[in-house]
């Protein structure tokens, strides 16, 4: 096992990784920006190094600064958390060249999955269901028109280098396609330095369902079931749950097997998430793969009892999956996570500042992952998520009732948070029924306006 690990992140995920390291007897090094001097990840790590000014580009994304910190403190490995450098294949390559173990998949696989149309073709080859669409990159608008005719309108144009909802255009007729293709491609070239586009059949009201996987460095892959992540606003997830009401044990088992084979072929290792869209008929299609630990990993931990971050560390240290998870994975009960953001609950504007009072709920089946505290400060430079509240129940109703109780005991004063918004969602009949899709928040907010 590693002797010492550097955590190249901040906030709740930095603390989460420090916790996993502590439980495995690994020493920890925090890195921090000038805005994070008083952060808990700095206080709870064994060592801490300031790597630059507040803006992420000048600190947490500064590869030479992070690598220097790792060399000065003589760590064996770096855990990147999520966001920031976690899916940066160049960073993983620099780690490799510096003889520091990157806790994540090999850079070749990260780079391939980052190219969304290549990821699509790779999954297709491995018999993972994909949407009808283009084979690889579309050369020009003429080819785009041909693909759209074959696939059938509506279609969606996506940037090969995009993901997470950026660089997409829905096209409903051949008349509007040429202009949209040019617009989207120019936008993608400006945003990502790559204007390549691909195309898929557009699903009007999809559900977002994703499968968690773990893979060791000896060729073994395991599926840990799915999460339902359809409650989103502007591609920011607000609530996630596990399992999905829409995934039958048969689908879970069969898709799990297909995913396992696909990732064995690719030579994947460490933790990963395969994203799918589910259409109105319950059919499921691959869209993207995330090669990192995700924000919402906790709901999977709650229903499987597996510590995913400890598993990441043990995998990176060379252990076998069969030693880390010796028994068949069982899905027990139901877990729901609320992402608590420092935002105005109606205007969704960021709310940075000093927290004056902070009470975290607890009790059986309640988990709070946060790096915040009373008198803590939410800086304006980073993501607005300040806490995750995760509740586990025997079934979905039990988890929802526990969440309502826990939300009512979660006190944050001095800044605005999304807690009141979450409370209203948990009173909503459509949400409670479990029969929703990715358009839920639009309908919900319209209903709130009306009442
Ligand atoms: C789609 C789609 C409909 N049809 N692809 C948005 C984020 C990116 N990961 C993929 N996205 C979508 N891709 C096809 N073929 C609709 C979306 C989409 C969406 C997907 C998941 C969760 C929320 C969403 C919100 C708007 C659009």
JSON list of N, CA and C in Angstrom, two decimals, residues 279-354:
[
{"chain": "A", "resi": 279, "resn": "UNK", "atom": "N", "xyz": [-35.00, 5.84, -22.83]},
{"chain": "A", "resi": 279, "resn": "UNK", "atom": "CA", "xyz": [-36.13, 6.49, -23.52]},
{"chain": "A", "resi": 279, "resn": "UNK", "atom": "C", "xyz": [-37.46, 6.13, -22.86]},
{"chain": "A", "resi": 280, "resn": "UNK", "atom": "N", "xyz": [-38.56, 6.66, -23.43]},
{"chain": "A", "resi": 280, "resn": "UNK", "atom": "CA", "xyz": [-39.89, 6.46, -22.85]},
{"chain": "A", "resi": 280, "resn": "UNK", "atom": "C", "xyz": [-40.29, 4.99, -22.81]},
{"chain": "A", "resi": 281, "resn": "UNK", "atom": "N", "xyz": [-39.69, 4.18, -23.69]},
{"chain": "A", "resi": 281, "resn": "UNK", "atom": "CA", "xyz": [-40.01, 2.75, -23.72]},
{"chain": "A", "resi": 281, "resn": "UNK", "atom": "C", "xyz": [-39.14, 1.91, -22.79]},
{"chain": "A", "resi": 282, "resn": "UNK", "atom": "N", "xyz": [-38.28, 2.58, -22.03]},
{"chain": "A", "resi": 282, "resn": "UNK", "atom": "CA", "xyz": [-37.43, 1.84, -21.10]},
{"chain": "A", "resi": 282, "resn": "UNK", "atom": "C", "xyz": [-36.18, 1.26, -21.76]},
{"chain": "A", "resi": 283, "resn": "UNK", "atom": "N", "xyz": [-35.94, 1.65, -23.02]},
{"chain": "A", "resi": 283, "resn": "UNK", "atom": "CA", "xyz": [-34.71, 1.18, -23.69]},
{"chain": "A", "resi": 283, "resn": "UNK", "atom": "C", "xyz": [-33.55, 2.09, -23.28]},
{"chain": "A", "resi": 284, "resn": "UNK", "atom": "N", "xyz": [-32.37, 1.49, -23.16]},
{"chain": "A", "resi": 284, "resn": "UNK", "atom": "CA", "xyz": [-31.24, 2.21, -22.59]},
{"chain": "A", "resi": 284, "resn": "UNK", "atom": "C", "xyz": [-30.08, 2.26, -23.58]},
{"chain": "A", "resi": 285, "resn": "UNK", "atom": "N", "xyz": [-29.42, 3.44, -23.69]},
{"chain": "A", "resi": 285, "resn": "UNK", "atom": "CA", "xyz": [-28.37, 3.64, -24.68]},
{"chain": "A", "resi": 285, "resn": "UNK", "atom": "C", "xyz": [-27.17, 4.35, -24.03]},
{"chain": "A", "resi": 286, "resn": "UNK", "atom": "N", "xyz": [-25.97, 3.86, -24.34]},
{"chain": "A", "resi": 286, "resn": "UNK", "atom": "CA", "xyz": [-24.73, 4.51, -23.87]},
{"chain": "A", "resi": 286, "resn": "UNK", "atom": "C", "xyz": [-24.62, 5.92, -24.45]},
{"chain": "A", "resi": 287, "resn": "UNK", "atom": "N", "xyz": [-24.23, 6.92, -23.64]},
{"chain": "A", "resi": 287, "resn": "UNK", "atom": "CA", "xyz": [-23.85, 8.22, -24.21]},
{"chain": "A", "resi": 287, "resn": "UNK", "atom": "C", "xyz": [-22.40, 8.65, -23.92]},
{"chain": "A", "resi": 288, "resn": "UNK", "atom": "N", "xyz": [-21.94, 8.47, -22.68]},
{"chain": "A", "resi": 288, "resn": "UNK", "atom": "CA", "xyz": [-20.59, 8.93, -22.34]},
{"chain": "A", "resi": 288, "resn": "UNK", "atom": "C", "xyz": [-20.01, 8.08, -21.22]},
{"chain": "A", "resi": 289, "resn": "UNK", "atom": "N", "xyz": [-18.69, 8.10, -21.09]},
{"chain": "A", "resi": 289, "resn": "UNK", "atom": "CA", "xyz": [-18.07, 7.49, -19.92]},
{"chain": "A", "resi": 289, "resn": "UNK", "atom": "C", "xyz": [-17.26, 8.52, -19.15]},
{"chain": "A", "resi": 290, "resn": "UNK", "atom": "N", "xyz": [-17.41, 8.51, -17.83]},
{"chain": "A", "resi": 290, "resn": "UNK", "atom": "CA", "xyz": [-16.62, 9.37, -16.96]},
{"chain": "A", "resi": 290, "resn": "UNK", "atom": "C", "xyz": [-15.54, 8.55, -16.28]},
{"chain": "A", "resi": 291, "resn": "UNK", "atom": "N", "xyz": [-14.30, 9.00, -16.44]},
{"chain": "A", "resi": 291, "resn": "UNK", "atom": "CA", "xyz": [-13.16, 8.20, -15.97]},
{"chain": "A", "resi": 291, "resn": "UNK", "atom": "C", "xyz": [-12.63, 8.69, -14.62]},
{"chain": "A", "resi": 292, "resn": "UNK", "atom": "N", "xyz": [-13.55, 8.95, -13.69]},
{"chain": "A", "resi": 292, "resn": "UNK", "atom": "CA", "xyz": [-13.18, 9.52, -12.39]},
{"chain": "A", "resi": 292, "resn": "UNK", "atom": "C", "xyz": [-14.14, 9.00, -11.33]},
{"chain": "A", "resi": 293, "resn": "UNK", "atom": "N", "xyz": [-13.87, 9.29, -10.08]},
{"chain": "A", "resi": 293, "resn": "UNK", "atom": "CA", "xyz": [-14.88, 9.11, -9.03]},
{"chain": "A", "resi": 293, "resn": "UNK", "atom": "C", "xyz": [-15.85, 10.27, -9.20]},
{"chain": "A", "resi": 294, "resn": "UNK", "atom": "N", "xyz": [-17.16, 10.02, -9.00]},
{"chain": "A", "resi": 294, "resn": "UNK", "atom": "CA", "xyz": [-18.11, 11.11, -9.21]},
{"chain": "A", "resi": 294, "resn": "UNK", "atom": "C", "xyz": [-18.67, 11.64, -7.89]},
{"chain": "A", "resi": 295, "resn": "UNK", "atom": "N", "xyz": [-19.23, 12.85, -7.98]},
{"chain": "A", "resi": 295, "resn": "UNK", "atom": "CA", "xyz": [-19.85, 13.48, -6.81]},
{"chain": "A", "resi": 295, "resn": "UNK", "atom": "C", "xyz": [-20.83, 12.51, -6.14]},
{"chain": "A", "resi": 296, "resn": "UNK", "atom": "N", "xyz": [-21.65, 11.84, -6.98]},
{"chain": "A", "resi": 296, "resn": "UNK", "atom": "CA", "xyz": [-22.76, 11.04, -6.47]},
{"chain": "A", "resi": 296, "resn": "UNK", "atom": "C", "xyz": [-22.38, 9.60, -6.12]},
{"chain": "A", "resi": 297, "resn": "UNK", "atom": "N", "xyz": [-21.06, 9.32, -5.99]},
{"chain": "A", "resi": 297, "resn": "UNK", "atom": "CA", "xyz": [-20.65, 7.94, -5.69]},
{"chain": "A", "resi": 297, "resn": "UNK", "atom": "C", "xyz": [-21.23, 7.43, -4.38]},
{"chain": "A", "resi": 298, "resn": "UNK", "atom": "N", "xyz": [-21.57, 8.34, -3.48]},
{"chain": "A", "resi": 298, "resn": "UNK", "atom": "CA", "xyz": [-22.03, 7.97, -2.13]},
{"chain": "A", "resi": 298, "resn": "UNK", "atom": "C", "xyz": [-23.32, 7.15, -2.13]},
{"chain": "A", "resi": 299, "resn": "UNK", "atom": "N", "xyz": [-24.23, 7.40, -3.07]},
{"chain": "A", "resi": 299, "resn": "UNK", "atom": "CA", "xyz": [-25.48, 6.61, -3.05]},
{"chain": "A", "resi": 299, "resn": "UNK", "atom": "C", "xyz": [-25.19, 5.15, -3.37]},
{"chain": "A", "resi": 300, "resn": "UNK", "atom": "N", "xyz": [-24.20, 4.92, -4.23]},
{"chain": "A", "resi": 300, "resn": "UNK", "atom": "CA", "xyz": [-23.78, 3.53, -4.52]},
{"chain": "A", "resi": 300, "resn": "UNK", "atom": "C", "xyz": [-23.13, 2.92, -3.28]},
{"chain": "A", "resi": 301, "resn": "UNK", "atom": "N", "xyz": [-22.32, 3.71, -2.57]},
{"chain": "A", "resi": 301, "resn": "UNK", "atom": "CA", "xyz": [-21.69, 3.21, -1.34]},
{"chain": "A", "resi": 301, "resn": "UNK", "atom": "C", "xyz": [-22.75, 2.82, -0.31]},
{"chain": "A", "resi": 302, "resn": "UNK", "atom": "N", "xyz": [-23.80, 3.63, -0.21]},
{"chain": "A", "resi": 302, "resn": "UNK", "atom": "CA", "xyz": [-24.84, 3.37, 0.79]},
{"chain": "A", "resi": 302, "resn": "UNK", "atom": "C", "xyz": [-25.61, 2.07, 0.51]},
{"chain": "A", "resi": 303, "resn": "UNK", "atom": "N", "xyz": [-25.88, 1.77, -0.77]},
{"chain": "A", "resi": 303, "resn": "UNK", "atom": "CA", "xyz": [-26.67, 0.56, -1.08]},
{"chain": "A", "resi": 303, "resn": "UNK", "atom": "C", "xyz": [-25.81, -0.69, -1.26]},
{"chain": "A", "resi": 304, "resn": "UNK", "atom": "N", "xyz": [-24.49, -0.52, -1.47]},
{"chain": "A", "resi": 304, "resn": "UNK", "atom": "CA", "xyz": [-23.64, -1.71, -1.63]},
{"chain": "A", "resi": 304, "resn": "UNK", "atom": "C", "xyz": [-22.76, -1.97, -0.40]},
{"chain": "A", "resi": 305, "resn": "UNK", "atom": "N", "xyz": [-22.57, -0.94, 0.43]},
{"chain": "A", "resi": 305, "resn": "UNK", "atom": "CA", "xyz": [-21.67, -1.08, 1.58]},
{"chain": "A", "resi": 305, "resn": "UNK", "atom": "C", "xyz": [-20.19, -1.05, 1.20]},
{"chain": "A", "resi": 306, "resn": "UNK", "atom": "N", "xyz": [-19.90, -0.72, -0.07]},
{"chain": "A", "resi": 306, "resn": "UNK", "atom": "CA", "xyz": [-18.51, -0.70, -0.53]},
{"chain": "A", "resi": 306, "resn": "UNK", "atom": "C", "xyz": [-17.98, 0.73, -0.48]},
{"chain": "A", "resi": 307, "resn": "UNK", "atom": "N", "xyz": [-16.78, 0.91, 0.08]},
{"chain": "A", "resi": 307, "resn": "UNK", "atom": "CA", "xyz": [-16.12, 2.22, 0.11]},
{"chain": "A", "resi": 307, "resn": "UNK", "atom": "C", "xyz": [-15.37, 2.39, -1.21]},
{"chain": "A", "resi": 308, "resn": "UNK", "atom": "N", "xyz": [-15.92, 3.20, -2.10]},
{"chain": "A", "resi": 308, "resn": "UNK", "atom": "CA", "xyz": [-15.36, 3.31, -3.47]},
{"chain": "A", "resi": 308, "resn": "UNK", "atom": "C", "xyz": [-14.00, 3.99, -3.48]},
{"chain": "A", "resi": 309, "resn": "UNK", "atom": "N", "xyz": [-13.78, 4.93, -2.58]},
{"chain": "A", "resi": 309, "resn": "UNK", "atom": "CA", "xyz": [-12.50, 5.66, -2.59]},
{"chain": "A", "resi": 309, "resn": "UNK", "atom": "C", "xyz": [-11.39, 4.77, -2.02]},
{"chain": "A", "resi": 310, "resn": "UNK", "atom": "N", "xyz": [-11.72, 4.02, -0.96]},
{"chain": "A", "resi": 310, "resn": "UNK", "atom": "CA", "xyz": [-10.73, 3.04, -0.47]},
{"chain": "A", "resi": 310, "resn": "UNK", "atom": "C", "xyz": [-10.42, 2.02, -1.56]},
{"chain": "A", "resi": 311, "resn": "UNK", "atom": "N", "xyz": [-11.46, 1.59, -2.29]},
{"chain": "A", "resi": 311, "resn": "UNK", "atom": "CA", "xyz": [-11.25, 0.64, -3.39]},
{"chain": "A", "resi": 311, "resn": "UNK", "atom": "C", "xyz": [-10.33, 1.25, -4.45]},
{"chain": "A", "resi": 312, "resn": "UNK", "atom": "N", "xyz": [-10.53, 2.54, -4.76]},
{"chain": "A", "resi": 312, "resn": "UNK", "atom": "CA", "xyz": [-9.64, 3.21, -5.74]},
{"chain": "A", "resi": 312, "resn": "UNK", "atom": "C", "xyz": [-8.18, 3.15, -5.31]},
{"chain": "A", "resi": 313, "resn": "UNK", "atom": "N", "xyz": [-7.95, 3.42, -4.01]},
{"chain": "A", "resi": 313, "resn": "UNK", "atom": "CA", "xyz": [-6.58, 3.44, -3.48]},
{"chain": "A", "resi": 313, "resn": "UNK", "atom": "C", "xyz": [-5.97, 2.04, -3.52]},
{"chain": "A", "resi": 314, "resn": "UNK", "atom": "N", "xyz": [-6.77, 1.05, -3.14]},
{"chain": "A", "resi": 314, "resn": "UNK", "atom": "CA", "xyz": [-6.26, -0.33, -3.11]},
{"chain": "A", "resi": 314, "resn": "UNK", "atom": "C", "xyz": [-5.98, -0.85, -4.52]},
{"chain": "A", "resi": 315, "resn": "UNK", "atom": "N", "xyz": [-6.86, -0.48, -5.47]},
{"chain": "A", "resi": 315, "resn": "UNK", "atom": "CA", "xyz": [-6.65, -0.87, -6.87]},
{"chain": "A", "resi": 315, "resn": "UNK", "atom": "C", "xyz": [-5.36, -0.26, -7.40]},
{"chain": "A", "resi": 316, "resn": "UNK", "atom": "N", "xyz": [-5.18, 1.03, -7.13]},
{"chain": "A", "resi": 316, "resn": "UNK", "atom": "CA", "xyz": [-3.98, 1.74, -7.63]},
{"chain": "A", "resi": 316, "resn": "UNK", "atom": "C", "xyz": [-2.71, 1.16, -7.02]},
{"chain": "A", "resi": 317, "resn": "UNK", "atom": "N", "xyz": [-2.85, 0.60, -5.81]},
{"chain": "A", "resi": 317, "resn": "UNK", "atom": "CA", "xyz": [-1.69, -0.02, -5.15]},
{"chain": "A", "resi": 317, "resn": "UNK", "atom": "C", "xyz": [-1.44, -1.44, -5.65]},
{"chain": "A", "resi": 318, "resn": "UNK", "atom": "N", "xyz": [-2.29, -1.90, -6.59]},
{"chain": "A", "resi": 318, "resn": "UNK", "atom": "CA", "xyz": [-2.04, -3.19, -7.24]},
{"chain": "A", "resi": 318, "resn": "UNK", "atom": "C", "xyz": [-2.86, -4.36, -6.72]},
{"chain": "A", "resi": 319, "resn": "UNK", "atom": "N", "xyz": [-3.77, -4.09, -5.76]},
{"chain": "A", "resi": 319, "resn": "UNK", "atom": "CA", "xyz": [-4.57, -5.19, -5.21]},
{"chain": "A", "resi": 319, "resn": "UNK", "atom": "C", "xyz": [-5.57, -5.72, -6.22]},
{"chain": "A", "resi": 320, "resn": "UNK", "atom": "N", "xyz": [-6.02, -6.95, -5.98]},
{"chain": "A", "resi": 320, "resn": "UNK", "atom": "CA", "xyz": [-7.01, -7.58, -6.85]},
{"chain": "A", "resi": 320, "resn": "UNK", "atom": "C", "xyz": [-8.42, -7.27, -6.36]},
{"chain": "A", "resi": 321, "resn": "UNK", "atom": "N", "xyz": [-9.32, -7.08, -7.32]},
{"chain": "A", "resi": 321, "resn": "UNK", "atom": "CA", "xyz": [-10.73, -6.81, -7.01]},
{"chain": "A", "resi": 321, "resn": "UNK", "atom": "C", "xyz": [-11.31, -7.90, -6.11]},
{"chain": "A", "resi": 322, "resn": "UNK", "atom": "N", "xyz": [-10.91, -9.16, -6.35]},
{"chain": "A", "resi": 322, "resn": "UNK", "atom": "CA", "xyz": [-11.45, -10.28, -5.56]},
{"chain": "A", "resi": 322, "resn": "UNK", "atom": "C", "xyz": [-11.01, -10.22, -4.10]},
{"chain": "A", "resi": 323, "resn": "UNK", "atom": "N", "xyz": [-9.92, -9.51, -3.82]},
{"chain": "A", "resi": 323, "resn": "UNK", "atom": "CA", "xyz": [-9.50, -9.32, -2.42]},
{"chain": "A", "resi": 323, "resn": "UNK", "atom": "C", "xyz": [-10.19, -8.11, -1.81]},
{"chain": "A", "resi": 324, "resn": "UNK", "atom": "N", "xyz": [-10.49, -7.11, -2.63]},
{"chain": "A", "resi": 324, "resn": "UNK", "atom": "CA", "xyz": [-11.13, -5.89, -2.13]},
{"chain": "A", "resi": 324, "resn": "UNK", "atom": "C", "xyz": [-12.62, -6.14, -1.91]},
{"chain": "A", "resi": 325, "resn": "UNK", "atom": "N", "xyz": [-13.25, -6.85, -2.86]},
{"chain": "A", "resi": 325, "resn": "UNK", "atom": "CA", "xyz": [-14.68, -7.16, -2.76]},
{"chain": "A", "resi": 325, "resn": "UNK", "atom": "C", "xyz": [-14.85, -8.68, -2.90]},
{"chain": "A", "resi": 326, "resn": "UNK", "atom": "N", "xyz": [-14.69, -9.40, -1.76]},
{"chain": "A", "resi": 326, "resn": "UNK", "atom": "CA", "xyz": [-14.67, -10.86, -1.84]},
{"chain": "A", "resi": 326, "resn": "UNK", "atom": "C", "xyz": [-16.04, -11.50, -2.09]},
{"chain": "A", "resi": 327, "resn": "UNK", "atom": "N", "xyz": [-17.12, -10.79, -1.73]},
{"chain": "A", "resi": 327, "resn": "UNK", "atom": "CA", "xyz": [-18.47, -11.39, -1.86]},
{"chain": "A", "resi": 327, "resn": "UNK", "atom": "C", "xyz": [-19.25, -10.75, -3.00]},
{"chain": "A", "resi": 328, "resn": "UNK", "atom": "N", "xyz": [-20.24, -11.48, -3.56]},
{"chain": "A", "resi": 328, "resn": "UNK", "atom": "CA", "xyz": [-21.07, -10.88, -4.61]},
{"chain": "A", "resi": 328, "resn": "UNK", "atom": "C", "xyz": [-21.73, -9.59, -4.13]},
{"chain": "A", "resi": 329, "resn": "UNK", "atom": "N", "xyz": [-21.81, -8.59, -5.00]},
{"chain": "A", "resi": 329, "resn": "UNK", "atom": "CA", "xyz": [-22.39, -7.30, -4.63]},
{"chain": "A", "resi": 329, "resn": "UNK", "atom": "C", "xyz": [-23.90, -7.42, -4.55]},
{"chain": "A", "resi": 330, "resn": "UNK", "atom": "N", "xyz": [-24.46, -6.96, -3.43]},
{"chain": "A", "resi": 330, "resn": "UNK", "atom": "CA", "xyz": [-25.92, -6.93, -3.27]},
{"chain": "A", "resi": 330, "resn": "UNK", "atom": "C", "xyz": [-26.38, -5.48, -3.14]},
{"chain": "A", "resi": 331, "resn": "UNK", "atom": "N", "xyz": [-27.54, -5.18, -3.71]},
{"chain": "A", "resi": 331, "resn": "UNK", "atom": "CA", "xyz": [-28.11, -3.84, -3.58]},
{"chain": "A", "resi": 331, "resn": "UNK", "atom": "C", "xyz": [-29.10, -3.89, -2.42]},
{"chain": "A", "resi": 332, "resn": "UNK", "atom": "N", "xyz": [-28.81, -3.14, -1.36]},
{"chain": "A", "resi": 332, "resn": "UNK", "atom": "CA", "xyz": [-29.62, -3.18, -0.14]},
{"chain": "A", "resi": 332, "resn": "UNK", "atom": "C", "xyz": [-30.35, -1.86, 0.07]},
{"chain": "A", "resi": 333, "resn": "UNK", "atom": "N", "xyz": [-31.68, -1.87, 0.00]},
{"chain": "A", "resi": 333, "resn": "UNK", "atom": "CA", "xyz": [-32.47, -0.68, 0.29]},
{"chain": "A", "resi": 333, "resn": "UNK", "atom": "C", "xyz": [-32.32, 0.38, -0.79]},
{"chain": "A", "resi": 334, "resn": "UNK", "atom": "N", "xyz": [-32.50, 1.64, -0.39]},
{"chain": "A", "resi": 334, "resn": "UNK", "atom": "CA", "xyz": [-32.51, 2.74, -1.34]},
{"chain": "A", "resi": 334, "resn": "UNK", "atom": "C", "xyz": [-31.79, 3.94, -0.74]},
{"chain": "A", "resi": 335, "resn": "UNK", "atom": "N", "xyz": [-30.98, 4.62, -1.55]},
{"chain": "A", "resi": 335, "resn": "UNK", "atom": "CA", "xyz": [-30.26, 5.81, -1.06]},
{"chain": "A", "resi": 335, "resn": "UNK", "atom": "C", "xyz": [-30.54, 7.00, -1.97]},
{"chain": "A", "resi": 336, "resn": "UNK", "atom": "N", "xyz": [-30.65, 8.17, -1.38]},
{"chain": "A", "resi": 336, "resn": "UNK", "atom": "CA", "xyz": [-30.86, 9.41, -2.12]},
{"chain": "A", "resi": 336, "resn": "UNK", "atom": "C", "xyz": [-29.86, 10.45, -1.63]},
{"chain": "A", "resi": 337, "resn": "UNK", "atom": "N", "xyz": [-29.33, 11.23, -2.58]},
{"chain": "A", "resi": 337, "resn": "UNK", "atom": "CA", "xyz": [-28.39, 12.30, -2.23]},
{"chain": "A", "resi": 337, "resn": "UNK", "atom": "C", "xyz": [-28.93, 13.65, -2.69]},
{"chain": "A", "resi": 338, "resn": "UNK", "atom": "N", "xyz": [-28.85, 14.65, -1.82]},
{"chain": "A", "resi": 338, "resn": "UNK", "atom": "CA", "xyz": [-29.13, 16.03, -2.20]},
{"chain": "A", "resi": 338, "resn": "UNK", "atom": "C", "xyz": [-27.82, 16.79, -2.24]},
{"chain": "A", "resi": 339, "resn": "UNK", "atom": "N", "xyz": [-27.58, 17.48, -3.36]},
{"chain": "A", "resi": 339, "resn": "UNK", "atom": "CA", "xyz": [-26.41, 18.36, -3.43]},
{"chain": "A", "resi": 339, "resn": "UNK", "atom": "C", "xyz": [-26.84, 19.72, -2.89]},
{"chain": "A", "resi": 340, "resn": "UNK", "atom": "N", "xyz": [-26.25, 20.10, -1.75]},
{"chain": "A", "resi": 340, "resn": "UNK", "atom": "CA", "xyz": [-26.57, 21.40, -1.15]},
{"chain": "A", "resi": 340, "resn": "UNK", "atom": "C", "xyz": [-25.59, 22.43, -1.73]},
{"chain": "A", "resi": 341, "resn": "UNK", "atom": "N", "xyz": [-26.12, 23.39, -2.48]},
{"chain": "A", "resi": 341, "resn": "UNK", "atom": "CA", "xyz": [-25.28, 24.40, -3.10]},
{"chain": "A", "resi": 341, "resn": "UNK", "atom": "C", "xyz": [-25.43, 25.74, -2.38]},
{"chain": "A", "resi": 342, "resn": "UNK", "atom": "N", "xyz": [-24.35, 26.52, -2.38]},
{"chain": "A", "resi": 342, "resn": "UNK", "atom": "CA", "xyz": [-24.41, 27.89, -1.87]},
{"chain": "A", "resi": 342, "resn": "UNK", "atom": "C", "xyz": [-24.95, 28.76, -3.00]},
{"chain": "A", "resi": 343, "resn": "UNK", "atom": "N", "xyz": [-26.28, 28.77, -3.12]},
{"chain": "A", "resi": 343, "resn": "UNK", "atom": "CA", "xyz": [-26.97, 29.48, -4.19]},
{"chain": "A", "resi": 343, "resn": "UNK", "atom": "C", "xyz": [-28.30, 29.99, -3.65]},
{"chain": "A", "resi": 344, "resn": "UNK", "atom": "N", "xyz": [-28.80, 31.03, -4.30]},
{"chain": "A", "resi": 344, "resn": "UNK", "atom": "CA", "xyz": [-30.15, 31.46, -3.98]},
{"chain": "A", "resi": 344, "resn": "UNK", "atom": "C", "xyz": [-31.11, 30.39, -4.48]},
{"chain": "A", "resi": 345, "resn": "UNK", "atom": "N", "xyz": [-32.04, 29.88, -3.63]},
{"chain": "A", "resi": 345, "resn": "UNK", "atom": "CA", "xyz": [-32.85, 28.73, -4.00]},
{"chain": "A", "resi": 345, "resn": "UNK", "atom": "C", "xyz": [-33.85, 28.98, -5.12]},
{"chain": "A", "resi": 346, "resn": "UNK", "atom": "N", "xyz": [-34.12, 30.23, -5.44]},
{"chain": "A", "resi": 346, "resn": "UNK", "atom": "CA", "xyz": [-35.03, 30.53, -6.56]},
{"chain": "A", "resi": 346, "resn": "UNK", "atom": "C", "xyz": [-34.29, 31.13, -7.75]},
{"chain": "A", "resi": 347, "resn": "UNK", "atom": "N", "xyz": [-33.35, 32.01, -7.48]},
{"chain": "A", "resi": 347, "resn": "UNK", "atom": "CA", "xyz": [-32.63, 32.68, -8.58]},
{"chain": "A", "resi": 347, "resn": "UNK", "atom": "C", "xyz": [-31.43, 31.87, -9.06]},
{"chain": "A", "resi": 348, "resn": "UNK", "atom": "N", "xyz": [-30.98, 30.92, -8.26]},
{"chain": "A", "resi": 348, "resn": "UNK", "atom": "CA", "xyz": [-29.82, 30.08, -8.59]},
{"chain": "A", "resi": 348, "resn": "UNK", "atom": "C", "xyz": [-28.54, 30.88, -8.79]},
{"chain": "A", "resi": 349, "resn": "UNK", "atom": "N", "xyz": [-28.48, 32.07, -8.20]},
{"chain": "A", "resi": 349, "resn": "UNK", "atom": "CA", "xyz": [-27.24, 32.87, -8.27]},
{"chain": "A", "resi": 349, "resn": "UNK", "atom": "C", "xyz": [-26.31, 32.43, -7.14]},
{"chain": "A", "resi": 350, "resn": "UNK", "atom": "N", "xyz": [-24.99, 32.40, -7.39]},
{"chain": "A", "resi": 350, "resn": "UNK", "atom": "CA", "xyz": [-24.04, 31.95, -6.36]},
{"chain": "A", "resi": 350, "resn": "UNK", "atom": "C", "xyz": [-24.12, 32.82, -5.12]},
{"chain": "A", "resi": 351, "resn": "UNK", "atom": "N", "xyz": [-23.92, 32.21, -3.95]},
{"chain": "A", "resi": 351, "resn": "UNK", "atom": "CA", "xyz": [-24.01, 32.94, -2.69]},
{"chain": "A", "resi": 351, "resn": "UNK", "atom": "C", "xyz": [-22.76, 32.67, -1.86]},
{"chain": "A", "resi": 352, "resn": "UNK", "atom": "N", "xyz": [-21.68, 33.39, -2.17]},
{"chain": "A", "resi": 352, "resn": "UNK", "atom": "CA", "xyz": [-20.44, 33.23, -1.42]},
{"chain": "A", "resi": 352, "resn": "UNK", "atom": "C", "xyz": [-20.52, 34.04, -0.14]},
{"chain": "A", "resi": 353, "resn": "UNK", "atom": "N", "xyz": [-19.63, 33.75, 0.82]},
{"chain": "A", "resi": 353, "resn": "UNK", "atom": "CA", "xyz": [-19.59, 34.53, 2.05]},
{"chain": "A", "resi": 353, "resn": "UNK", "atom": "C", "xyz": [-19.31, 33.68, 3.26]},
{"chain": "A", "resi": 354, "resn": "UNK", "atom": "N", "xyz": [-19.49, 34.30, 4.42]},
{"chain": "A", "resi": 354, "resn": "UNK", "atom": "CA", "xyz": [-19.17, 33.62, 5.68]},
{"chain": "A", "resi": 354, "resn": "UNK", "atom": "C", "xyz": [-20.39, 32.92, 6.25]}
]
